[in-house]
Amino acid sequence: MQVEIGVIGGSGLYRMAELEQIEEVEVQTPFGPPSAPITLGTLQGVRVAFLPRHGLRHQFSPSAVPARANFWALKQLGVRRVISISAVGSMREEIAPLDLVVPDQIFDRTVRRARSFFEESGPVVHVALDEPFCPDLRRALLEAATRAGARVHPQGTYICIEGPQFSTKAESRIYRSWGVDVIGMTAMPEARLAREAELCFAILALVTDYDVWHVTEEPVNVATVIQNLQRNVQTAQDVLKELIPRLPRETSCSCGDALAQAIVTAPDAVSTEVRRRYSLLLGRYLPAE
Ligand SMILES: CSC[C@H]1O[C@H](OP(=O)(O)O)[C@H](O)[C@@H]1O
Ligand SMILES: Nc1ncnc2[nH]cnc12
């Protein structure tokens, strides 16, 4: 059975306990191996691929997550939609720890991550990122979270910092003045890569803390993040159980055609070698033979 849904687990979520009939697959990609072997399993009759972004033992810091390998590997397995489960800090009083957020925008403050599959070689590709998440997958996530009885915020801007350190109070204050809603370290370059790989992508953000700006709450630390994440893992699983079996097979969004108008390099300037290397992503547009 075709694996169409990918789930990327973030901090504190290294396995998906609800998967049945599981097998582990080691995938190789032109960008090296993904963060961990990918677990293939069944959730309520639907085949799912699960990948813990920081590795099974949380070996990869946000800057070192092999994001290109992760998305390439999921695409290679046939995945068309990717749901990321992510721990975030809240930048607004009304978004409380243990709430869920389905962000609709991202502000990228990362500074040292590869952000494109086509950076070093390959044709010049400019995908649109005005809406960085799949609108249909976001809507479905939101409906699933509501059915699961979670307190969920239907939109929000996720600011992605480089880390690995948490923010200073001055940074946190300034980010808040920019109007962001939640803060994390991993949504970028994932959203960029998902779009380049023509995959639907959305984040289920689990709020773990109030970052460092709050006057009465303790500044964020790892223990709080993991503790609150653990308290919310069951909710995340419940949302996935509500979501995955109801996702229609066919998509009506434009994520699957993101490259159709995006390749600028003249076809005769793209070598056979490059066409072969990128055939998984570009084969529809620039066949190798
Ligand atoms: C462990 S605290 C900081 C860490 O948690 C978040 O990870 P993820 O998005 O993978 O859940 C945050 O982005 C940082 O990487
Ligand atoms: N306050 C915070 N800053 C960055 N990443 C986070 N992940 C969870 N909480 C965070």
PDB file of C-alpha atoms and ligand atoms in Angstrom:
ATOM      1  CA  MET A   1       0.000   0.000   0.000  1.00  0.00           C
ATOM      2  CA  GLN A   2       1.263   3.464  -0.936  1.00  0.00           C
ATOM      3  CA  VAL A   3       2.638   5.625   1.903  1.00  0.00           C
ATOM      4  CA  GLU A   4       1.144   9.064   1.355  1.00  0.00           C
ATOM      5  CA  ILE A   5       1.408  10.774   4.728  1.00  0.00           C
ATOM      6  CA  GLY A   6       4.643  11.712   6.436  1.00  0.00           C
ATOM      7  CA  VAL A   7       4.872  12.761  10.075  1.00  0.00           C
ATOM      8  CA  ILE A   8       7.983  14.515  11.362  1.00  0.00           C
ATOM      9  CA  GLY A   9       8.254  14.319  15.137  1.00  0.00           C
ATOM     10  CA  GLY A  10       9.988  17.127  16.991  1.00  0.00           C
ATOM     11  CA  SER A  11      11.478  17.494  20.451  1.00  0.00           C
ATOM     12  CA  GLY A  12      10.117  14.821  22.793  1.00  0.00           C
ATOM     13  CA  LEU A  13       8.407  12.863  19.999  1.00  0.00           C
ATOM     14  CA  TYR A  14      10.793  10.193  18.778  1.00  0.00           C
ATOM     15  CA  ARG A  15       8.287   7.386  18.085  1.00  0.00           C
ATOM     16  CA  MET A  16       4.662   7.248  17.062  1.00  0.00           C
ATOM     17  CA  ALA A  17       3.225   4.780  19.533  1.00  0.00           C
ATOM     18  CA  GLU A  18      -0.081   4.404  17.706  1.00  0.00           C
ATOM     19  CA  LEU A  19       1.382   2.972  14.494  1.00  0.00           C
ATOM     20  CA  GLU A  20       0.678  -0.694  13.756  1.00  0.00           C
ATOM     21  CA  GLN A  21       2.370  -3.182  11.413  1.00  0.00           C
ATOM     22  CA  ILE A  22       5.565  -1.222  11.576  1.00  0.00           C
ATOM     23  CA  GLU A  23       8.763  -1.711   9.621  1.00  0.00           C
ATOM     24  CA  GLU A  24      11.890   0.422   9.576  1.00  0.00           C
ATOM     25  CA  VAL A  25      13.514   1.492   6.334  1.00  0.00           C
ATOM     26  CA  GLU A  26      16.959   2.964   5.827  1.00  0.00           C
ATOM     27  CA  VAL A  27      16.833   5.476   3.002  1.00  0.00           C
ATOM     28  CA  GLN A  28      19.807   7.007   1.187  1.00  0.00           C
ATOM     29  CA  THR A  29      19.518  10.361  -0.561  1.00  0.00           C
ATOM     30  CA  PRO A  30      21.849  12.639  -2.562  1.00  0.00           C
ATOM     31  CA  PHE A  31      22.044  14.702   0.648  1.00  0.00           C
ATOM     32  CA  GLY A  32      23.084  11.816   2.875  1.00  0.00           C
ATOM     33  CA  PRO A  33      20.920   9.799   5.246  1.00  0.00           C
ATOM     34  CA  PRO A  34      17.874  11.298   6.977  1.00  0.00           C
ATOM     35  CA  SER A  35      17.828  11.928  10.738  1.00  0.00           C
ATOM     36  CA  ALA A  36      16.913   8.296  11.464  1.00  0.00           C
ATOM     37  CA  PRO A  37      15.568   5.191   9.779  1.00  0.00           C
ATOM     38  CA  ILE A  38      12.008   5.925   8.732  1.00  0.00           C
ATOM     39  CA  THR A  39       9.235   3.972  10.435  1.00  0.00           C
ATOM     40  CA  LEU A  40       6.494   2.838   8.092  1.00  0.00           C
ATOM     41  CA  GLY A  41       3.277   1.838   9.788  1.00  0.00           C
ATOM     42  CA  THR A  42      -0.488   1.916   9.649  1.00  0.00           C
ATOM     43  CA  LEU A  43      -2.750   4.333  11.488  1.00  0.00           C
ATOM     44  CA  GLN A  44      -6.431   3.433  11.230  1.00  0.00           C
ATOM     45  CA  GLY A  45      -5.795   1.678   7.923  1.00  0.00           C
ATOM     46  CA  VAL A  46      -3.661   4.452   6.383  1.00  0.00           C
ATOM     47  CA  ARG A  47       0.050   3.979   5.694  1.00  0.00           C
ATOM     48  CA  VAL A  48       2.204   6.591   7.423  1.00  0.00           C
ATOM     49  CA  ALA A  49       5.943   7.323   7.379  1.00  0.00           C
ATOM     50  CA  PHE A  50       7.317   8.642  10.665  1.00  0.00           C
ATOM     51  CA  LEU A  51      10.670  10.402  11.076  1.00  0.00           C
ATOM     52  CA  PRO A  52      12.063  11.974  14.277  1.00  0.00           C
ATOM     53  CA  ARG A  53      13.749  15.170  13.040  1.00  0.00           C
ATOM     54  CA  HIS A  54      16.382  15.355  15.771  1.00  0.00           C
ATOM     55  CA  GLY A  55      17.249  11.637  15.506  1.00  0.00           C
ATOM     56  CA  LEU A  56      16.154   8.794  17.779  1.00  0.00           C
ATOM     57  CA  ARG A  57      18.429  10.012  20.562  1.00  0.00           C
ATOM     58  CA  HIS A  58      18.062  13.711  19.802  1.00  0.00           C
ATOM     59  CA  GLN A  59      21.558  13.928  18.291  1.00  0.00           C
ATOM     60  CA  PHE A  60      20.852  16.694  15.753  1.00  0.00           C
ATOM     61  CA  SER A  61      20.621  20.285  16.942  1.00  0.00           C
ATOM     62  CA  PRO A  62      18.194  22.470  14.950  1.00  0.00           C
ATOM     63  CA  SER A  63      21.034  23.784  12.749  1.00  0.00           C
ATOM     64  CA  ALA A  64      22.320  20.257  12.068  1.00  0.00           C
ATOM     65  CA  VAL A  65      19.030  18.526  11.214  1.00  0.00           C
ATOM     66  CA  PRO A  66      19.563  17.010   7.737  1.00  0.00           C
ATOM     67  CA  ALA A  67      16.373  18.629   6.459  1.00  0.00           C
ATOM     68  CA  ARG A  68      17.117  18.120   2.759  1.00  0.00           C
ATOM     69  CA  ALA A  69      17.734  14.407   3.287  1.00  0.00           C
ATOM     70  CA  ASN A  70      14.575  14.150   5.410  1.00  0.00           C
ATOM     71  CA  PHE A  71      12.275  15.660   2.785  1.00  0.00           C
ATOM     72  CA  TRP A  72      13.982  13.874  -0.087  1.00  0.00           C
ATOM     73  CA  ALA A  73      13.596  10.548   1.738  1.00  0.00           C
ATOM     74  CA  LEU A  74       9.893  11.126   2.426  1.00  0.00           C
ATOM     75  CA  LYS A  75       9.288  12.109  -1.197  1.00  0.00           C
ATOM     76  CA  GLN A  76      11.188   9.020  -2.359  1.00  0.00           C
ATOM     77  CA  LEU A  77       8.875   6.833  -0.273  1.00  0.00           C
ATOM     78  CA  GLY A  78       5.874   8.291  -2.115  1.00  0.00           C
ATOM     79  CA  VAL A  79       4.731  10.699   0.600  1.00  0.00           C
ATOM     80  CA  ARG A  80       2.654  13.629  -0.675  1.00  0.00           C
ATOM     81  CA  ARG A  81       1.698  15.346   2.588  1.00  0.00           C
ATOM     82  CA  VAL A  82       3.916  16.065   5.578  1.00  0.00           C
ATOM     83  CA  ILE A  83       2.733  17.017   9.041  1.00  0.00           C
ATOM     84  CA  SER A  84       5.325  18.406  11.424  1.00  0.00           C
ATOM     85  CA  ILE A  85       4.805  18.143  15.171  1.00  0.00           C
ATOM     86  CA  SER A  86       6.801  20.889  16.843  1.00  0.00           C
ATOM     87  CA  ALA A  87       7.369  22.344  20.300  1.00  0.00           C
ATOM     88  CA  VAL A  88       7.073  26.135  20.335  1.00  0.00           C
ATOM     89  CA  GLY A  89       7.234  29.008  22.775  1.00  0.00           C
ATOM     90  CA  SER A  90       4.323  31.428  22.974  1.00  0.00           C
ATOM     91  CA  MET A  91       4.838  35.096  22.184  1.00  0.00           C
ATOM     92  CA  ARG A  92       1.354  36.170  23.268  1.00  0.00           C
ATOM     93  CA  GLU A  93      -0.416  36.048  26.606  1.00  0.00           C
ATOM     94  CA  GLU A  94      -3.536  34.397  25.157  1.00  0.00           C
ATOM     95  CA  ILE A  95      -1.562  31.498  23.657  1.00  0.00           C
ATOM     96  CA  ALA A  96      -0.894  29.426  26.773  1.00  0.00           C
ATOM     97  CA  PRO A  97       1.368  26.435  27.404  1.00  0.00           C
ATOM     98  CA  LEU A  98      -0.404  23.201  26.366  1.00  0.00           C
ATOM     99  CA  ASP A  99      -2.424  25.029  23.692  1.00  0.00           C
ATOM    100  CA  LEU A 100      -2.042  23.989  20.057  1.00  0.00           C
ATOM    101  CA  VAL A 101      -1.410  26.351  17.146  1.00  0.00           C
ATOM    102  CA  VAL A 102      -1.659  25.705  13.412  1.00  0.00           C
ATOM    103  CA  PRO A 103       0.621  28.466  12.064  1.00  0.00           C
ATOM    104  CA  ASP A 104      -0.207  30.122   8.756  1.00  0.00           C
ATOM    105  CA  GLN A 105       2.963  32.190   8.342  1.00  0.00           C
ATOM    106  CA  ILE A 106       6.683  31.969   9.132  1.00  0.00           C
ATOM    107  CA  PHE A 107       9.323  34.593   9.716  1.00  0.00           C
ATOM    108  CA  ASP A 108      12.739  33.115   8.993  1.00  0.00           C
ATOM    109  CA  ARG A 109      15.583  34.290  11.222  1.00  0.00           C
ATOM    110  CA  THR A 110      17.869  31.329  10.562  1.00  0.00           C
ATOM    111  CA  VAL A 111      21.303  32.223   9.254  1.00  0.00           C
ATOM    112  CA  ARG A 112      23.312  29.103   8.537  1.00  0.00           C
ATOM    113  CA  ARG A 113      21.159  26.383   7.012  1.00  0.00           C
ATOM    114  CA  ALA A 114      20.968  25.087   3.480  1.00  0.00           C
ATOM    115  CA  ARG A 115      17.601  26.365   2.326  1.00  0.00           C
ATOM    116  CA  SER A 116      17.185  24.847  -1.119  1.00  0.00           C
ATOM    117  CA  PHE A 117      17.685  21.493  -2.823  1.00  0.00           C
ATOM    118  CA  PHE A 118      19.137  23.416  -5.741  1.00  0.00           C
ATOM    119  CA  GLU A 119      21.709  25.480  -3.880  1.00  0.00           C
ATOM    120  CA  GLU A 120      25.012  24.020  -5.045  1.00  0.00           C
ATOM    121  CA  SER A 121      24.000  22.456  -8.331  1.00  0.00           C
ATOM    122  CA  GLY A 122      20.845  22.157 -10.346  1.00  0.00           C
ATOM    123  CA  PRO A 123      18.806  24.712 -12.219  1.00  0.00           C
ATOM    124  CA  VAL A 124      17.735  28.045 -10.738  1.00  0.00           C
ATOM    125  CA  VAL A 125      14.349  27.522  -9.091  1.00  0.00           C
ATOM    126  CA  HIS A 126      12.158  30.200  -7.496  1.00  0.00           C
ATOM    127  CA  VAL A 127       9.083  28.673  -5.853  1.00  0.00           C
ATOM    128  CA  ALA A 128       6.345  30.865  -4.358  1.00  0.00           C
ATOM    129  CA  LEU A 129       6.281  31.001  -0.557  1.00  0.00           C
ATOM    130  CA  ASP A 130       3.673  33.690   0.073  1.00  0.00           C
ATOM    131  CA  GLU A 131       1.570  30.978   1.711  1.00  0.00           C
ATOM    132  CA  PRO A 132       4.262  28.722   3.220  1.00  0.00           C
ATOM    133  CA  PHE A 133       1.809  26.027   4.375  1.00  0.00           C
ATOM    134  CA  CYS A 134      -0.723  23.944   2.483  1.00  0.00           C
ATOM    135  CA  PRO A 135      -4.106  25.629   3.052  1.00  0.00           C
ATOM    136  CA  ASP A 136      -6.027  22.356   2.767  1.00  0.00           C
ATOM    137  CA  LEU A 137      -3.780  20.436   5.143  1.00  0.00           C
ATOM    138  CA  ARG A 138      -3.945  23.320   7.648  1.00  0.00           C
ATOM    139  CA  ARG A 139      -7.744  23.340   7.495  1.00  0.00           C
ATOM    140  CA  ALA A 140      -7.889  19.580   7.973  1.00  0.00           C
ATOM    141  CA  LEU A 141      -5.467  19.804  10.925  1.00  0.00           C
ATOM    142  CA  LEU A 142      -7.561  22.486  12.531  1.00  0.00           C
ATOM    143  CA  GLU A 143     -10.772  20.509  12.150  1.00  0.00           C
ATOM    144  CA  ALA A 144      -9.046  17.416  13.528  1.00  0.00           C
ATOM    145  CA  ALA A 145      -7.686  19.324  16.532  1.00  0.00           C
ATOM    146  CA  THR A 146     -11.157  20.705  17.247  1.00  0.00           C
ATOM    147  CA  ARG A 147     -12.722  17.229  17.005  1.00  0.00           C
ATOM    148  CA  ALA A 148     -10.015  15.947  19.353  1.00  0.00           C
ATOM    149  CA  GLY A 149     -11.177  18.534  21.903  1.00  0.00           C
ATOM    150  CA  ALA A 150      -7.892  20.468  21.938  1.00  0.00           C
ATOM    151  CA  ARG A 151      -7.587  24.194  22.618  1.00  0.00           C
ATOM    152  CA  VAL A 152      -6.282  25.221  19.223  1.00  0.00           C
ATOM    153  CA  HIS A 153      -5.416  28.601  17.711  1.00  0.00           C
ATOM    154  CA  PRO A 154      -6.352  28.614  14.012  1.00  0.00           C
ATOM    155  CA  GLN A 155      -3.462  30.745  12.798  1.00  0.00           C
ATOM    156  CA  GLY A 156      -0.243  32.386  13.860  1.00  0.00           C
ATOM    157  CA  THR A 157       3.153  33.517  12.684  1.00  0.00           C
ATOM    158  CA  TYR A 158       6.006  31.196  13.662  1.00  0.00           C
ATOM    159  CA  ILE A 159       9.371  32.906  14.020  1.00  0.00           C
ATOM    160  CA  CYS A 160      12.173  30.456  13.364  1.00  0.00           C
ATOM    161  CA  ILE A 161      15.432  31.319  15.128  1.00  0.00           C
ATOM    162  CA  GLU A 162      18.773  29.659  14.486  1.00  0.00           C
ATOM    163  CA  GLY A 163      19.388  28.618  18.084  1.00  0.00           C
ATOM    164  CA  PRO A 164      20.549  26.421  19.632  1.00  0.00           C
ATOM    165  CA  GLN A 165      20.393  28.958  22.463  1.00  0.00           C
ATOM    166  CA  PHE A 166      17.021  30.296  23.505  1.00  0.00           C
ATOM    167  CA  SER A 167      16.475  34.040  22.969  1.00  0.00           C
ATOM    168  CA  THR A 168      17.616  36.954  25.088  1.00  0.00           C
ATOM    169  CA  LYS A 169      14.910  39.095  26.677  1.00  0.00           C
ATOM    170  CA  ALA A 170      15.734  41.910  24.238  1.00  0.00           C
ATOM    171  CA  GLU A 171      15.315  39.565  21.263  1.00  0.00           C
ATOM    172  CA  SER A 172      12.071  38.160  22.635  1.00  0.00           C
ATOM    173  CA  ARG A 173      10.700  41.673  23.232  1.00  0.00           C
ATOM    174  CA  ILE A 174      11.631  42.759  19.716  1.00  0.00           C
ATOM    175  CA  TYR A 175      10.149  39.619  18.113  1.00  0.00           C
ATOM    176  CA  ARG A 176       6.919  40.316  20.000  1.00  0.00           C
ATOM    177  CA  SER A 177       6.868  43.873  18.644  1.00  0.00           C
ATOM    178  CA  TRP A 178       7.117  42.372  15.147  1.00  0.00           C
ATOM    179  CA  GLY A 179       3.775  40.672  15.726  1.00  0.00           C
ATOM    180  CA  VAL A 180       4.865  37.032  15.791  1.00  0.00           C
ATOM    181  CA  ASP A 181       2.805  34.486  17.741  1.00  0.00           C
ATOM    182  CA  VAL A 182       5.065  31.500  18.417  1.00  0.00           C
ATOM    183  CA  ILE A 183       8.798  30.803  18.373  1.00  0.00           C
ATOM    184  CA  GLY A 184      10.779  27.711  17.456  1.00  0.00           C
ATOM    185  CA  MET A 185      13.964  26.581  15.725  1.00  0.00           C
ATOM    186  CA  THR A 186      12.915  24.092  13.048  1.00  0.00           C
ATOM    187  CA  ALA A 187      10.115  25.269  10.723  1.00  0.00           C
ATOM    188  CA  MET A 188      12.753  26.601   8.349  1.00  0.00           C
ATOM    189  CA  PRO A 189      14.089  25.385   6.021  1.00  0.00           C
ATOM    190  CA  GLU A 190      11.445  22.642   6.242  1.00  0.00           C
ATOM    191  CA  ALA A 191       8.663  24.756   4.725  1.00  0.00           C
ATOM    192  CA  ARG A 192      10.968  25.877   1.903  1.00  0.00           C
ATOM    193  CA  LEU A 193      12.031  22.317   1.122  1.00  0.00           C
ATOM    194  CA  ALA A 194       8.501  20.929   1.290  1.00  0.00           C
ATOM    195  CA  ARG A 195       7.438  23.470  -1.333  1.00  0.00           C
ATOM    196  CA  GLU A 196      10.433  22.680  -3.569  1.00  0.00           C
ATOM    197  CA  ALA A 197       9.600  18.973  -3.261  1.00  0.00           C
ATOM    198  CA  GLU A 198       5.963  19.783  -4.188  1.00  0.00           C
ATOM    199  CA  LEU A 199       4.735  18.343  -0.890  1.00  0.00           C
ATOM    200  CA  CYS A 200       1.813  19.616   1.179  1.00  0.00           C
ATOM    201  CA  PHE A 201       3.177  20.752   4.539  1.00  0.00           C
ATOM    202  CA  ALA A 202       1.636  21.980   7.797  1.00  0.00           C
ATOM    203  CA  ILE A 203       2.727  22.262  11.412  1.00  0.00           C
ATOM    204  CA  LEU A 204       0.890  21.190  14.524  1.00  0.00           C
ATOM    205  CA  ALA A 205       2.657  23.391  17.068  1.00  0.00           C
ATOM    206  CA  LEU A 206       2.480  22.342  20.721  1.00  0.00           C
ATOM    207  CA  VAL A 207       2.996  25.303  23.018  1.00  0.00           C
ATOM    208  CA  THR A 208       5.391  24.483  25.822  1.00  0.00           C
ATOM    209  CA  ASP A 209       6.378  27.828  27.361  1.00  0.00           C
ATOM    210  CA  TYR A 210       6.198  31.631  27.272  1.00  0.00           C
ATOM    211  CA  ASP A 211       9.742  32.015  25.944  1.00  0.00           C
ATOM    212  CA  VAL A 212      11.555  34.622  28.104  1.00  0.00           C
ATOM    213  CA  TRP A 213       9.365  37.733  27.870  1.00  0.00           C
ATOM    214  CA  HIS A 214       6.695  36.929  30.438  1.00  0.00           C
ATOM    215  CA  VAL A 215       6.890  38.833  33.726  1.00  0.00           C
ATOM    216  CA  THR A 216       5.458  36.138  35.986  1.00  0.00           C
ATOM    217  CA  GLU A 217       6.362  32.892  34.162  1.00  0.00           C
ATOM    218  CA  GLU A 218       9.802  31.270  34.431  1.00  0.00           C
ATOM    219  CA  PRO A 219      12.041  31.794  31.377  1.00  0.00           C
ATOM    220  CA  VAL A 220      12.010  28.802  29.030  1.00  0.00           C
ATOM    221  CA  ASN A 221      14.361  25.883  29.662  1.00  0.00           C
ATOM    222  CA  VAL A 222      14.663  22.400  28.163  1.00  0.00           C
ATOM    223  CA  ALA A 223      13.081  20.655  31.150  1.00  0.00           C
ATOM    224  CA  THR A 224       9.899  22.740  30.822  1.00  0.00           C
ATOM    225  CA  VAL A 225       9.727  22.172  27.073  1.00  0.00           C
ATOM    226  CA  ILE A 226      10.050  18.393  27.377  1.00  0.00           C
ATOM    227  CA  GLN A 227       7.734  18.158  30.394  1.00  0.00           C
ATOM    228  CA  ASN A 228       4.936  20.127  28.697  1.00  0.00           C
ATOM    229  CA  LEU A 229       5.542  18.320  25.456  1.00  0.00           C
ATOM    230  CA  GLN A 230       5.112  14.968  27.215  1.00  0.00           C
ATOM    231  CA  ARG A 231       1.873  16.244  28.705  1.00  0.00           C
ATOM    232  CA  ASN A 232       0.657  17.084  25.198  1.00  0.00           C
ATOM    233  CA  VAL A 233       1.901  14.088  23.225  1.00  0.00           C
ATOM    234  CA  GLN A 234      -1.374  12.214  23.644  1.00  0.00           C
ATOM    235  CA  THR A 235      -3.295  15.226  22.295  1.00  0.00           C
ATOM    236  CA  ALA A 236      -1.008  15.312  19.269  1.00  0.00           C
ATOM    237  CA  GLN A 237      -1.619  11.595  18.674  1.00  0.00           C
ATOM    238  CA  ASP A 238      -5.374  12.126  19.059  1.00  0.00           C
ATOM    239  CA  VAL A 239      -5.258  14.906  16.461  1.00  0.00           C
ATOM    240  CA  LEU A 240      -3.357  12.656  14.047  1.00  0.00           C
ATOM    241  CA  LYS A 241      -5.890   9.869  14.576  1.00  0.00           C
ATOM    242  CA  GLU A 242      -8.690  12.306  13.749  1.00  0.00           C
ATOM    243  CA  LEU A 243      -6.815  13.740  10.784  1.00  0.00           C
ATOM    244  CA  ILE A 244      -5.162  10.961   8.867  1.00  0.00           C
ATOM    245  CA  PRO A 245      -8.068   8.602   8.106  1.00  0.00           C
ATOM    246  CA  ARG A 246     -10.213  11.527   6.926  1.00  0.00           C
ATOM    247  CA  LEU A 247      -7.735  13.091   4.503  1.00  0.00           C
ATOM    248  CA  PRO A 248      -9.119  12.683   0.989  1.00  0.00           C
ATOM    249  CA  ARG A 249      -6.809  10.829  -1.405  1.00  0.00           C
ATOM    250  CA  GLU A 250      -7.009  13.570  -3.993  1.00  0.00           C
ATOM    251  CA  THR A 251      -5.664  17.037  -3.263  1.00  0.00           C
ATOM    252  CA  SER A 252      -7.128  20.264  -4.629  1.00  0.00           C
ATOM    253  CA  CYS A 253      -4.316  22.605  -3.543  1.00  0.00           C
ATOM    254  CA  SER A 254      -1.464  23.754  -5.781  1.00  0.00           C
ATOM    255  CA  CYS A 255       1.395  22.349  -3.641  1.00  0.00           C
ATOM    256  CA  GLY A 256       1.848  19.385  -5.978  1.00  0.00           C
ATOM    257  CA  ASP A 257       2.596  21.701  -8.922  1.00  0.00           C
ATOM    258  CA  ALA A 258       4.833  24.203  -7.118  1.00  0.00           C
ATOM    259  CA  LEU A 259       7.658  23.814  -9.632  1.00  0.00           C
ATOM    260  CA  ALA A 260       5.502  24.186 -12.737  1.00  0.00           C
ATOM    261  CA  GLN A 261       6.303  27.901 -13.154  1.00  0.00           C
ATOM    262  CA  ALA A 262       9.407  28.034 -10.975  1.00  0.00           C
ATOM    263  CA  ILE A 263      12.337  26.699 -13.025  1.00  0.00           C
ATOM    264  CA  VAL A 264      14.086  29.610 -14.704  1.00  0.00           C
ATOM    265  CA  THR A 265      17.178  28.019 -16.207  1.00  0.00           C
ATOM    266  CA  ALA A 266      16.826  27.275 -19.916  1.00  0.00           C
ATOM    267  CA  PRO A 267      16.222  23.515 -20.338  1.00  0.00           C
ATOM    268  CA  ASP A 268      19.167  23.175 -22.755  1.00  0.00           C
ATOM    269  CA  ALA A 269      21.450  24.499 -20.017  1.00  0.00           C
ATOM    270  CA  VAL A 270      20.549  21.685 -17.598  1.00  0.00           C
ATOM    271  CA  SER A 271      22.913  18.752 -18.082  1.00  0.00           C
ATOM    272  CA  THR A 272      21.885  15.107 -18.199  1.00  0.00           C
ATOM    273  CA  GLU A 273      23.878  14.569 -15.008  1.00  0.00           C
ATOM    274  CA  VAL A 274      21.886  17.233 -13.169  1.00  0.00           C
ATOM    275  CA  ARG A 275      18.606  15.931 -14.597  1.00  0.00           C
ATOM    276  CA  ARG A 276      19.489  12.463 -13.309  1.00  0.00           C
ATOM    277  CA  ARG A 277      20.508  13.709  -9.872  1.00  0.00           C
ATOM    278  CA  TYR A 278      17.260  15.639  -9.456  1.00  0.00           C
ATOM    279  CA  SER A 279      14.903  13.326 -11.316  1.00  0.00           C
ATOM    280  CA  LEU A 280      12.858  12.694  -8.147  1.00  0.00           C
ATOM    281  CA  LEU A 281      11.967  16.410  -8.003  1.00  0.00           C
ATOM    282  CA  LEU A 282      12.390  17.590 -11.585  1.00  0.00           C
ATOM    283  CA  GLY A 283      11.664  14.518 -13.726  1.00  0.00           C
ATOM    284  CA  ARG A 284       8.216  15.828 -14.690  1.00  0.00           C
ATOM    285  CA  TYR A 285       9.697  19.052 -16.022  1.00  0.00           C
ATOM    286  CA  LEU A 286      13.222  18.144 -17.131  1.00  0.00           C
ATOM    287  CA  PRO A 287      13.323  14.474 -18.121  1.00  0.00           C
ATOM    288  CA  ALA A 288      16.770  12.855 -18.097  1.00  0.00           C
ATOM    289  CA  GLU A 289      16.454  11.126 -21.471  1.00  0.00           C
TER     290      GLU A 289
HETATM  291  C1  LIG B   1      14.165  21.058  23.269  1.00  0.00           C
HETATM  292  S1  LIG B   1      13.809  22.741  23.332  1.00  0.00           S
HETATM  293  C2  LIG B   1      14.158  23.526  21.772  1.00  0.00           C
HETATM  294  C3  LIG B   1      13.866  22.683  20.562  1.00  0.00           C
HETATM  295  O1  LIG B   1      12.477  22.298  20.623  1.00  0.00           O
HETATM  296  C4  LIG B   1      11.864  22.613  19.385  1.00  0.00           C
HETATM  297  O2  LIG B   1      12.091  21.505  18.535  1.00  0.00           O
HETATM  298  P1  LIG B   1      11.037  20.917  17.481  1.00  0.00           P
HETATM  299  O3  LIG B   1      10.595  22.059  16.615  1.00  0.00           O
HETATM  300  O4  LIG B   1      11.793  19.879  16.731  1.00  0.00           O
HETATM  301  O5  LIG B   1       9.903  20.339  18.293  1.00  0.00           O
HETATM  302  C5  LIG B   1      12.622  23.850  18.940  1.00  0.00           C
HETATM  303  O6  LIG B   1      12.410  24.152  17.566  1.00  0.00           O
HETATM  304  C6  LIG B   1      14.031  23.505  19.283  1.00  0.00           C
HETATM  305  O7  LIG B   1      14.632  22.703  18.286  1.00  0.00           O
HETATM  306  N1  LIG B   2      10.896  29.453  23.632  1.00  0.00           N
HETATM  307  C1  LIG B   2      11.354  28.720  22.624  1.00  0.00           C
HETATM  308  N2  LIG B   2      12.260  29.220  21.757  1.00  0.00           N
HETATM  309  C2  LIG B   2      12.699  28.465  20.723  1.00  0.00           C
HETATM  310  N3  LIG B   2      12.320  27.215  20.506  1.00  0.00           N
HETATM  311  C3  LIG B   2      11.434  26.675  21.352  1.00  0.00           C
HETATM  312  N4  LIG B   2      10.875  25.454  21.376  1.00  0.00           N
HETATM  313  C4  LIG B   2      10.032  25.413  22.413  1.00  0.00           C
HETATM  314  N5  LIG B   2      10.038  26.580  23.096  1.00  0.00           N
HETATM  315  C5  LIG B   2      10.918  27.392  22.435  1.00  0.00           C
END
